[in-house]
Amino acid sequence: MTPLARSSLPTVAEAFLRSLPKAELHIHIEGALEPGALFEMARRNGIDLPYASVEALRAAYAFTDLQSFLDIYYAGAAVLRTEVDFFDLAMAYFERAAADGVVRAELFFDPQTHTARGVAMGTVIEGLARACREAGARHGISADLILCFLRHLSEEEAFQTLEQALPYRGRFIGVGLDSSERGHPPEKFARVFARAGELGLHRVAHAGEEGPPAYIESALDVLRAERIDHGVRCTESPDLVRRLAAAGTPLTVCPLSNVKLCVFPDLASHNLPALLAAGLKVNLNSDDPAYFGGYLLDNWLGCFEALPLTRADAVTLARNSLEASFAPAAERQAWLAQLDMAATGR
Ligand code: ADE
Ligand code: ZN
């Protein structure tokens, strides 16, 4: 099988990767806030920023670990105030995603970041939900929302957040768990995830990004997570790798994020080939594209340039993403048929 190195097959490889229908399942919508939009929202909301220019802000995006990123990410999200801000943020993302061949997007959002500043839950959810509907009409993208609890806060606060969101129950399809991983194991959120399950919500959780393989196990056993976000540290436990492969648990892997947050020194050192070789249901995602140097296709291109990946791997990654999505089965089947056509050039 011919490797899809961009240096040897520049346009063919890129056009092929772009043409594959894909689902993006790990994108924090607040992480799609581009510096230019951040400045514009600060201006229209009368907020003073501690940066003189877009360039000065960009220069601050030099992270040493997850926490160093989160500090800047939460500060940036503070410019989001109105329903239109949330709508505009998501629409800008959908435009980029459509150009990358995204047919399905499941957007994480962090309501606690906003409600703590006095922004109403309805403002956040209605703005994002309106954008999800518009994504279908404008770009043919099927989109839904996943409400994430901030794991550095308490489970009681997560319960309050879920309660505040219940009037909008029809506007989101699941719950997730994000923010500072170390020292905040999944067990901390056992009861609120159980409640979310009773409400018929899907459950996903960040685990094994910076945290140990044991956090992946407890995300599965205690939170009943249907997908693991990141999960790259699973390779430290051969038993866990076997378990994830046998169960077909999807891992939403974010290669550029992993490099920016120093989980791996560079893309060439990423364990994506090992994850694929182990038969894990890996898919690629951008995580926080405005902060980590690229959107979904940038992650694909970076990986296919730096790693020994084949055309068959590309099709597997796209298929894994579509199969792991929470979209209705009929929609998934239609995209999988589209993928078969794109893969065979028909
Ligand atoms: N919130 C936004 N991006 C995140 C990441 N990569 N890990 C944990 N929480 C996050
Ligand atoms: Zn994430």
mmCIF file of C-alpha atoms and ligand atoms in Angstrom:
data_model
loop_
_atom_site.group_PDB
_atom_site.id
_atom_site.type_symbol
_atom_site.label_atom_id
_atom_site.label_comp_id
_atom_site.label_asym_id
_atom_site.label_seq_id
_atom_site.Cartn_x
_atom_site.Cartn_y
_atom_site.Cartn_z
ATOM 1 C CA MET A 1 0.000 0.000 0.000
ATOM 2 C CA THR A 2 1.401 3.418 -0.952
ATOM 3 C CA PRO A 3 1.988 5.744 1.984
ATOM 4 C CA LEU A 4 0.110 9.027 1.611
ATOM 5 C CA ALA A 5 3.144 11.214 2.323
ATOM 6 C CA ARG A 6 2.311 14.772 1.234
ATOM 7 C CA SER A 7 5.845 15.236 -0.046
ATOM 8 C CA SER A 8 5.442 12.403 -2.572
ATOM 9 C CA LEU A 9 1.748 12.793 -3.444
ATOM 10 C CA PRO A 10 0.958 16.392 -2.610
ATOM 11 C CA THR A 11 -2.440 17.175 -4.105
ATOM 12 C CA VAL A 12 -3.781 13.676 -4.661
ATOM 13 C CA ALA A 13 -3.301 12.800 -1.019
ATOM 14 C CA GLU A 14 -4.872 15.999 0.245
ATOM 15 C CA ALA A 15 -7.816 15.819 -2.143
ATOM 16 C CA PHE A 16 -8.425 12.188 -1.200
ATOM 17 C CA LEU A 17 -8.328 12.857 2.538
ATOM 18 C CA ARG A 18 -10.582 15.883 2.140
ATOM 19 C CA SER A 19 -13.058 13.891 0.055
ATOM 20 C CA LEU A 20 -13.698 11.269 2.738
ATOM 21 C CA PRO A 21 -16.893 11.969 4.712
ATOM 22 C CA LYS A 22 -15.932 12.333 8.371
ATOM 23 C CA ALA A 23 -17.471 12.881 11.776
ATOM 24 C CA GLU A 24 -15.779 15.226 14.219
ATOM 25 C CA LEU A 25 -16.593 13.949 17.709
ATOM 26 C CA HIS A 26 -14.128 15.838 19.903
ATOM 27 C CA ILE A 27 -14.304 19.570 19.382
ATOM 28 C CA HIS A 28 -14.755 22.039 22.246
ATOM 29 C CA ILE A 29 -16.649 24.859 20.604
ATOM 30 C CA GLU A 30 -15.028 27.429 22.905
ATOM 31 C CA GLY A 31 -11.725 26.116 21.526
ATOM 32 C CA ALA A 32 -12.757 27.218 18.032
ATOM 33 C CA LEU A 33 -12.692 30.875 19.098
ATOM 34 C CA GLU A 34 -10.139 32.363 16.709
ATOM 35 C CA PRO A 35 -8.036 35.300 17.975
ATOM 36 C CA GLY A 36 -9.632 37.682 15.437
ATOM 37 C CA ALA A 37 -13.160 36.726 16.537
ATOM 38 C CA LEU A 38 -12.094 36.952 20.176
ATOM 39 C CA PHE A 39 -10.961 40.558 19.650
ATOM 40 C CA GLU A 40 -14.146 41.385 17.728
ATOM 41 C CA MET A 41 -16.404 39.957 20.467
ATOM 42 C CA ALA A 42 -14.424 41.769 23.169
ATOM 43 C CA ARG A 43 -14.920 45.011 21.223
ATOM 44 C CA ARG A 44 -18.647 44.584 20.704
ATOM 45 C CA ASN A 45 -19.163 43.536 24.335
ATOM 46 C CA GLY A 46 -17.027 46.382 25.747
ATOM 47 C CA ILE A 47 -14.443 44.045 27.324
ATOM 48 C CA ASP A 48 -10.810 45.091 27.816
ATOM 49 C CA LEU A 49 -8.276 42.427 26.879
ATOM 50 C CA PRO A 50 -4.813 42.108 28.438
ATOM 51 C CA TYR A 51 -3.311 41.784 24.918
ATOM 52 C CA ALA A 52 -2.496 44.697 22.613
ATOM 53 C CA SER A 53 -3.153 42.801 19.383
ATOM 54 C CA VAL A 54 -4.198 39.543 17.760
ATOM 55 C CA GLU A 55 -0.495 38.784 17.257
ATOM 56 C CA ALA A 56 0.260 39.340 20.958
ATOM 57 C CA LEU A 57 -2.583 36.995 21.867
ATOM 58 C CA ARG A 58 -1.351 34.342 19.442
ATOM 59 C CA ALA A 59 2.122 34.642 20.927
ATOM 60 C CA ALA A 60 0.672 33.585 24.299
ATOM 61 C CA TYR A 61 -0.398 30.240 22.798
ATOM 62 C CA ALA A 62 2.758 28.433 23.879
ATOM 63 C CA PHE A 63 1.642 25.689 26.219
ATOM 64 C CA THR A 64 3.642 23.357 28.431
ATOM 65 C CA ASP A 65 0.794 21.113 29.551
ATOM 66 C CA LEU A 66 -3.012 20.908 29.749
ATOM 67 C CA GLN A 67 -3.350 23.370 32.644
ATOM 68 C CA SER A 68 -1.247 26.061 30.954
ATOM 69 C CA PHE A 69 -3.653 25.857 28.005
ATOM 70 C CA LEU A 70 -6.836 25.770 30.111
ATOM 71 C CA ASP A 71 -5.883 29.008 31.906
ATOM 72 C CA ILE A 72 -5.748 30.862 28.576
ATOM 73 C CA TYR A 73 -8.752 29.038 27.115
ATOM 74 C CA TYR A 74 -11.076 29.957 30.005
ATOM 75 C CA ALA A 75 -9.864 33.578 29.932
ATOM 76 C CA GLY A 76 -10.569 33.730 26.183
ATOM 77 C CA ALA A 77 -14.074 32.276 26.580
ATOM 78 C CA ALA A 78 -14.975 35.264 28.786
ATOM 79 C CA VAL A 79 -15.648 37.416 25.688
ATOM 80 C CA LEU A 80 -18.681 35.225 24.860
ATOM 81 C CA ARG A 81 -21.711 37.018 26.299
ATOM 82 C CA THR A 82 -24.730 36.972 23.996
ATOM 83 C CA GLU A 83 -26.679 34.334 22.127
ATOM 84 C CA VAL A 84 -25.341 35.811 18.899
ATOM 85 C CA ASP A 85 -21.762 35.346 20.159
ATOM 86 C CA PHE A 86 -22.388 31.615 20.659
ATOM 87 C CA PHE A 87 -24.162 31.353 17.319
ATOM 88 C CA ASP A 88 -21.365 33.157 15.454
ATOM 89 C CA LEU A 89 -18.700 31.046 17.154
ATOM 90 C CA ALA A 90 -20.327 27.789 16.095
ATOM 91 C CA MET A 91 -21.143 28.988 12.563
ATOM 92 C CA ALA A 92 -17.514 29.962 11.989
ATOM 93 C CA TYR A 93 -16.526 26.435 13.051
ATOM 94 C CA PHE A 94 -19.092 24.782 10.768
ATOM 95 C CA GLU A 95 -17.807 26.729 7.785
ATOM 96 C CA ARG A 96 -14.278 25.409 8.378
ATOM 97 C CA ALA A 97 -15.544 21.900 9.094
ATOM 98 C CA ALA A 98 -17.577 21.744 5.888
ATOM 99 C CA ALA A 99 -14.465 22.577 3.864
ATOM 100 C CA ASP A 100 -12.687 19.645 5.543
ATOM 101 C CA GLY A 101 -15.302 17.048 4.573
ATOM 102 C CA VAL A 102 -17.090 16.954 7.940
ATOM 103 C CA VAL A 103 -20.636 15.573 7.559
ATOM 104 C CA ARG A 104 -21.328 15.159 11.279
ATOM 105 C CA ALA A 105 -20.153 17.240 14.247
ATOM 106 C CA GLU A 106 -20.801 16.638 17.934
ATOM 107 C CA LEU A 107 -19.837 19.826 19.744
ATOM 108 C CA PHE A 108 -18.677 19.899 23.353
ATOM 109 C CA PHE A 109 -19.562 23.016 25.289
ATOM 110 C CA ASP A 110 -18.559 24.066 28.815
ATOM 111 C CA PRO A 111 -21.608 25.824 30.335
ATOM 112 C CA GLN A 112 -19.986 26.312 33.745
ATOM 113 C CA THR A 113 -17.382 28.599 32.199
ATOM 114 C CA HIS A 114 -20.216 30.883 31.153
ATOM 115 C CA THR A 115 -22.826 30.556 33.909
ATOM 116 C CA ALA A 116 -20.098 31.380 36.472
ATOM 117 C CA ARG A 117 -19.789 34.787 34.723
ATOM 118 C CA GLY A 118 -23.524 35.424 34.843
ATOM 119 C CA VAL A 119 -24.364 34.252 31.304
ATOM 120 C CA ALA A 120 -27.679 32.374 31.328
ATOM 121 C CA MET A 121 -27.731 28.687 30.408
ATOM 122 C CA GLY A 122 -30.405 29.471 27.807
ATOM 123 C CA THR A 123 -28.179 32.047 26.116
ATOM 124 C CA VAL A 124 -25.423 29.466 25.654
ATOM 125 C CA ILE A 125 -27.588 26.546 24.587
ATOM 126 C CA GLU A 126 -30.025 28.438 22.358
ATOM 127 C CA GLY A 127 -27.206 30.180 20.476
ATOM 128 C CA LEU A 128 -25.323 26.929 19.875
ATOM 129 C CA ALA A 129 -28.461 24.925 19.074
ATOM 130 C CA ARG A 130 -29.573 27.487 16.491
ATOM 131 C CA ALA A 131 -26.157 27.189 14.842
ATOM 132 C CA CYS A 132 -26.467 23.389 14.785
ATOM 133 C CA ARG A 133 -29.768 23.683 12.922
ATOM 134 C CA GLU A 134 -28.313 26.258 10.541
ATOM 135 C CA ALA A 135 -25.301 23.962 9.884
ATOM 136 C CA GLY A 136 -27.695 21.496 8.264
ATOM 137 C CA ALA A 137 -29.371 24.076 6.071
ATOM 138 C CA ARG A 138 -26.201 25.975 5.093
ATOM 139 C CA HIS A 139 -23.544 23.251 4.954
ATOM 140 C CA GLY A 140 -25.355 19.906 5.004
ATOM 141 C CA ILE A 141 -23.660 19.112 8.330
ATOM 142 C CA SER A 142 -25.599 17.109 10.890
ATOM 143 C CA ALA A 143 -24.738 18.549 14.313
ATOM 144 C CA ASP A 144 -25.562 18.031 17.975
ATOM 145 C CA LEU A 145 -24.357 19.295 21.347
ATOM 146 C CA ILE A 146 -22.701 17.498 24.284
ATOM 147 C CA LEU A 147 -22.701 19.315 27.618
ATOM 148 C CA CYS A 148 -19.400 18.908 29.475
ATOM 149 C CA PHE A 149 -18.885 19.105 33.222
ATOM 150 C CA LEU A 150 -15.668 20.752 34.392
ATOM 151 C CA ARG A 151 -13.871 18.118 36.419
ATOM 152 C CA HIS A 152 -11.868 20.616 38.505
ATOM 153 C CA LEU A 153 -15.209 21.690 40.035
ATOM 154 C CA SER A 154 -17.322 19.588 42.390
ATOM 155 C CA GLU A 155 -19.902 16.949 41.542
ATOM 156 C CA GLU A 156 -22.479 19.106 43.343
ATOM 157 C CA GLU A 157 -21.780 21.920 40.873
ATOM 158 C CA ALA A 158 -22.101 19.423 38.020
ATOM 159 C CA PHE A 159 -25.537 18.414 39.377
ATOM 160 C CA GLN A 160 -26.590 22.097 39.520
ATOM 161 C CA THR A 161 -25.433 22.532 35.939
ATOM 162 C CA LEU A 162 -27.398 19.508 34.757
ATOM 163 C CA GLU A 163 -30.456 20.857 36.592
ATOM 164 C CA GLN A 164 -30.101 24.283 34.923
ATOM 165 C CA ALA A 165 -29.807 22.592 31.540
ATOM 166 C CA LEU A 166 -32.888 20.382 31.906
ATOM 167 C CA PRO A 167 -35.320 22.959 30.462
ATOM 168 C CA TYR A 168 -33.193 22.581 27.283
ATOM 169 C CA ARG A 169 -33.028 18.771 27.447
ATOM 170 C CA GLY A 170 -34.086 18.463 23.813
ATOM 171 C CA ARG A 171 -31.171 20.625 22.670
ATOM 172 C CA PHE A 172 -28.278 18.351 23.712
ATOM 173 C CA ILE A 173 -27.693 14.637 23.275
ATOM 174 C CA GLY A 174 -25.148 13.789 25.922
ATOM 175 C CA VAL A 175 -22.771 14.752 28.696
ATOM 176 C CA GLY A 176 -18.990 14.778 28.789
ATOM 177 C CA LEU A 177 -16.195 15.388 31.279
ATOM 178 C CA ASP A 178 -13.319 17.762 30.565
ATOM 179 C CA SER A 179 -10.834 20.258 32.067
ATOM 180 C CA SER A 180 -7.891 19.422 34.394
ATOM 181 C CA GLU A 181 -7.522 15.650 34.408
ATOM 182 C CA ARG A 182 -4.789 14.955 36.950
ATOM 183 C CA GLY A 183 -6.150 14.654 40.470
ATOM 184 C CA HIS A 184 -9.768 14.583 39.247
ATOM 185 C CA PRO A 185 -10.608 10.926 38.547
ATOM 186 C CA PRO A 186 -13.864 9.910 36.879
ATOM 187 C CA GLU A 187 -15.130 8.438 40.190
ATOM 188 C CA LYS A 188 -15.728 12.003 41.375
ATOM 189 C CA PHE A 189 -18.656 12.251 38.914
ATOM 190 C CA ALA A 190 -20.205 8.784 39.318
ATOM 191 C CA ARG A 191 -23.621 9.960 40.536
ATOM 192 C CA VAL A 192 -24.137 12.794 38.064
ATOM 193 C CA PHE A 193 -23.238 10.519 35.147
ATOM 194 C CA ALA A 194 -25.671 7.896 36.482
ATOM 195 C CA ARG A 195 -28.371 10.590 36.556
ATOM 196 C CA ALA A 196 -27.511 11.620 32.989
ATOM 197 C CA GLY A 197 -27.893 7.975 31.960
ATOM 198 C CA GLU A 198 -31.350 7.850 33.565
ATOM 199 C CA LEU A 199 -32.265 10.923 31.530
ATOM 200 C CA GLY A 200 -31.371 9.044 28.348
ATOM 201 C CA LEU A 201 -28.266 11.113 27.652
ATOM 202 C CA HIS A 202 -25.154 9.728 25.988
ATOM 203 C CA ARG A 203 -22.004 9.676 28.132
ATOM 204 C CA VAL A 204 -18.423 10.383 27.078
ATOM 205 C CA ALA A 205 -15.373 11.380 29.112
ATOM 206 C CA HIS A 206 -11.866 12.701 28.648
ATOM 207 C CA ALA A 207 -9.498 10.101 30.060
ATOM 208 C CA GLY A 208 -5.921 9.066 29.460
ATOM 209 C CA GLU A 209 -4.856 12.396 27.956
ATOM 210 C CA GLU A 210 -2.577 13.342 30.862
ATOM 211 C CA GLY A 211 -4.158 10.974 33.357
ATOM 212 C CA PRO A 212 -3.204 7.294 33.816
ATOM 213 C CA PRO A 213 -4.815 4.221 32.172
ATOM 214 C CA ALA A 214 -6.751 3.651 35.426
ATOM 215 C CA TYR A 215 -8.818 6.762 34.606
ATOM 216 C CA ILE A 216 -9.844 5.170 31.290
ATOM 217 C CA GLU A 217 -10.939 2.059 33.169
ATOM 218 C CA SER A 218 -13.007 4.029 35.658
ATOM 219 C CA ALA A 219 -14.529 6.170 32.876
ATOM 220 C CA LEU A 220 -15.785 2.875 31.409
ATOM 221 C CA ASP A 221 -16.694 1.077 34.636
ATOM 222 C CA VAL A 222 -17.966 3.931 36.794
ATOM 223 C CA LEU A 223 -19.214 6.537 34.315
ATOM 224 C CA ARG A 224 -20.320 3.996 31.684
ATOM 225 C CA ALA A 225 -18.678 6.172 29.044
ATOM 226 C CA GLU A 226 -19.585 5.097 25.498
ATOM 227 C CA ARG A 227 -16.511 6.791 24.012
ATOM 228 C CA ILE A 228 -13.199 7.811 25.516
ATOM 229 C CA ASP A 229 -11.914 11.255 24.590
ATOM 230 C CA HIS A 230 -8.153 11.049 23.930
ATOM 231 C CA GLY A 231 -7.345 7.731 25.634
ATOM 232 C CA VAL A 232 -3.843 7.720 24.139
ATOM 233 C CA ARG A 233 -2.218 6.599 27.400
ATOM 234 C CA CYS A 234 -4.072 3.271 27.153
ATOM 235 C CA THR A 235 -0.979 1.808 25.479
ATOM 236 C CA GLU A 236 0.709 1.812 28.891
ATOM 237 C CA SER A 237 -1.605 -1.087 29.839
ATOM 238 C CA PRO A 238 -1.709 -4.045 27.414
ATOM 239 C CA ASP A 239 -4.720 -5.468 29.281
ATOM 240 C CA LEU A 240 -6.630 -2.232 28.780
ATOM 241 C CA VAL A 241 -5.724 -2.128 25.077
ATOM 242 C CA ARG A 242 -7.108 -5.658 24.700
ATOM 243 C CA ARG A 243 -10.267 -4.673 26.548
ATOM 244 C CA LEU A 244 -10.849 -1.537 24.422
ATOM 245 C CA ALA A 245 -10.238 -3.498 21.216
ATOM 246 C CA ALA A 246 -12.583 -6.334 22.225
ATOM 247 C CA ALA A 247 -15.355 -3.914 23.185
ATOM 248 C CA GLY A 248 -14.807 -1.706 20.118
ATOM 249 C CA THR A 249 -14.736 1.380 22.352
ATOM 250 C CA PRO A 250 -14.143 4.470 20.220
ATOM 251 C CA LEU A 251 -11.184 6.715 21.095
ATOM 252 C CA THR A 252 -11.482 10.314 19.895
ATOM 253 C CA VAL A 253 -7.817 11.115 19.353
ATOM 254 C CA CYS A 254 -6.549 14.697 18.815
ATOM 255 C CA PRO A 255 -3.005 14.588 17.418
ATOM 256 C CA LEU A 256 -2.198 18.314 17.087
ATOM 257 C CA SER A 257 -3.595 18.906 20.578
ATOM 258 C CA ASN A 258 -1.382 16.147 21.963
ATOM 259 C CA VAL A 259 1.697 17.807 20.498
ATOM 260 C CA LYS A 260 0.744 21.351 21.615
ATOM 261 C CA LEU A 261 0.068 20.110 25.155
ATOM 262 C CA CYS A 262 3.313 18.099 25.201
ATOM 263 C CA VAL A 263 1.684 14.656 25.495
ATOM 264 C CA PHE A 264 3.968 13.693 22.559
ATOM 265 C CA PRO A 265 7.058 15.674 21.467
ATOM 266 C CA ASP A 266 5.966 15.745 17.806
ATOM 267 C CA LEU A 267 3.522 14.121 15.387
ATOM 268 C CA ALA A 268 6.143 11.606 14.240
ATOM 269 C CA SER A 269 6.215 10.259 17.817
ATOM 270 C CA HIS A 270 2.432 9.965 18.149
ATOM 271 C CA ASN A 271 1.134 6.480 18.982
ATOM 272 C CA LEU A 272 -1.670 6.607 16.374
ATOM 273 C CA PRO A 273 -0.098 3.781 14.278
ATOM 274 C CA ALA A 274 0.165 1.596 17.400
ATOM 275 C CA LEU A 275 -3.459 2.305 18.310
ATOM 276 C CA LEU A 276 -4.576 1.336 14.805
ATOM 277 C CA ALA A 277 -2.369 -1.758 14.773
ATOM 278 C CA ALA A 278 -3.973 -2.866 18.044
ATOM 279 C CA GLY A 279 -7.374 -2.767 16.340
ATOM 280 C CA LEU A 280 -8.686 0.148 18.400
ATOM 281 C CA LYS A 281 -11.578 2.201 17.014
ATOM 282 C CA VAL A 282 -9.573 5.411 16.731
ATOM 283 C CA ASN A 283 -10.803 8.533 14.971
ATOM 284 C CA LEU A 284 -9.162 11.934 14.454
ATOM 285 C CA ASN A 285 -10.354 15.252 15.870
ATOM 286 C CA SER A 286 -9.197 18.838 16.385
ATOM 287 C CA ASP A 287 -10.041 19.350 20.120
ATOM 288 C CA ASP A 288 -9.443 23.148 20.263
ATOM 289 C CA PRO A 289 -8.554 24.121 16.703
ATOM 290 C CA ALA A 290 -8.068 27.865 17.274
ATOM 291 C CA TYR A 291 -5.422 27.119 19.919
ATOM 292 C CA PHE A 292 -3.668 24.031 18.565
ATOM 293 C CA GLY A 293 -2.765 25.023 15.033
ATOM 294 C CA GLY A 294 -5.483 23.520 12.922
ATOM 295 C CA TYR A 295 -8.900 22.172 12.130
ATOM 296 C CA LEU A 296 -9.815 18.586 11.332
ATOM 297 C CA LEU A 297 -8.108 18.264 7.964
ATOM 298 C CA ASP A 298 -4.940 19.855 9.363
ATOM 299 C CA ASN A 299 -4.841 16.999 11.873
ATOM 300 C CA TRP A 300 -5.266 14.458 9.073
ATOM 301 C CA LEU A 301 -2.647 16.053 6.849
ATOM 302 C CA GLY A 302 -0.169 16.408 9.698
ATOM 303 C CA CYS A 303 -0.538 12.746 10.633
ATOM 304 C CA PHE A 304 -0.339 11.460 7.066
ATOM 305 C CA GLU A 305 2.791 13.522 6.515
ATOM 306 C CA ALA A 306 4.560 12.514 9.733
ATOM 307 C CA LEU A 307 3.473 8.911 10.233
ATOM 308 C CA PRO A 308 3.549 5.703 8.152
ATOM 309 C CA LEU A 309 -0.192 5.666 7.380
ATOM 310 C CA THR A 310 -1.852 4.200 4.291
ATOM 311 C CA ARG A 311 -4.936 4.873 2.168
ATOM 312 C CA ALA A 312 -6.574 1.956 3.940
ATOM 313 C CA ASP A 313 -5.821 3.618 7.295
ATOM 314 C CA ALA A 314 -7.495 6.789 6.033
ATOM 315 C CA VAL A 315 -10.654 4.903 5.170
ATOM 316 C CA THR A 316 -10.567 3.109 8.534
ATOM 317 C CA LEU A 317 -10.205 6.410 10.420
ATOM 318 C CA ALA A 318 -13.115 7.962 8.536
ATOM 319 C CA ARG A 319 -15.257 4.843 9.012
ATOM 320 C CA ASN A 320 -14.455 4.725 12.736
ATOM 321 C CA SER A 321 -15.549 8.344 13.108
ATOM 322 C CA LEU A 322 -18.888 7.765 11.374
ATOM 323 C CA GLU A 323 -19.598 4.523 13.235
ATOM 324 C CA ALA A 324 -18.765 6.132 16.600
ATOM 325 C CA SER A 325 -21.119 9.063 16.094
ATOM 326 C CA PHE A 326 -24.395 9.340 17.991
ATOM 327 C CA ALA A 327 -26.303 10.245 14.828
ATOM 328 C CA PRO A 328 -29.380 8.181 13.929
ATOM 329 C CA ALA A 329 -28.507 4.829 12.308
ATOM 330 C CA ALA A 330 -30.038 5.804 8.948
ATOM 331 C CA GLU A 331 -27.795 8.890 8.712
ATOM 332 C CA ARG A 332 -24.727 6.836 9.631
ATOM 333 C CA GLN A 333 -25.551 4.224 7.001
ATOM 334 C CA ALA A 334 -25.877 6.915 4.326
ATOM 335 C CA TRP A 335 -22.468 8.408 5.198
ATOM 336 C CA LEU A 336 -20.860 4.953 5.259
ATOM 337 C CA ALA A 337 -22.186 4.311 1.750
ATOM 338 C CA GLN A 338 -20.787 7.707 0.704
ATOM 339 C CA LEU A 339 -17.456 6.695 2.257
ATOM 340 C CA ASP A 340 -17.375 3.444 0.260
ATOM 341 C CA MET A 341 -17.878 5.444 -2.931
ATOM 342 C CA ALA A 342 -15.150 7.970 -2.032
ATOM 343 C CA ALA A 343 -12.763 5.169 -1.048
ATOM 344 C CA THR A 344 -13.162 3.351 -4.330
ATOM 345 C CA GLY A 345 -13.174 6.541 -6.423
ATOM 346 C CA ARG A 346 -16.711 5.981 -7.735
HETATM 347 N N1 ADE B 1 -11.110 21.507 27.507
HETATM 348 C C1 ADE B 1 -10.807 21.968 26.288
HETATM 349 N N2 ADE B 1 -9.846 21.219 25.731
HETATM 350 C C2 ADE B 1 -9.544 20.245 26.608
HETATM 351 C C3 ADE B 1 -8.643 19.148 26.632
HETATM 352 N N3 ADE B 1 -7.831 18.890 25.600
HETATM 353 N N4 ADE B 1 -8.587 18.370 27.725
HETATM 354 C C4 ADE B 1 -9.386 18.620 28.774
HETATM 355 N N5 ADE B 1 -10.249 19.627 28.800
HETATM 356 C C5 ADE B 1 -10.332 20.430 27.740
HETATM 357 ZN ZN ZN B 2 -10.853 17.756 24.581
#
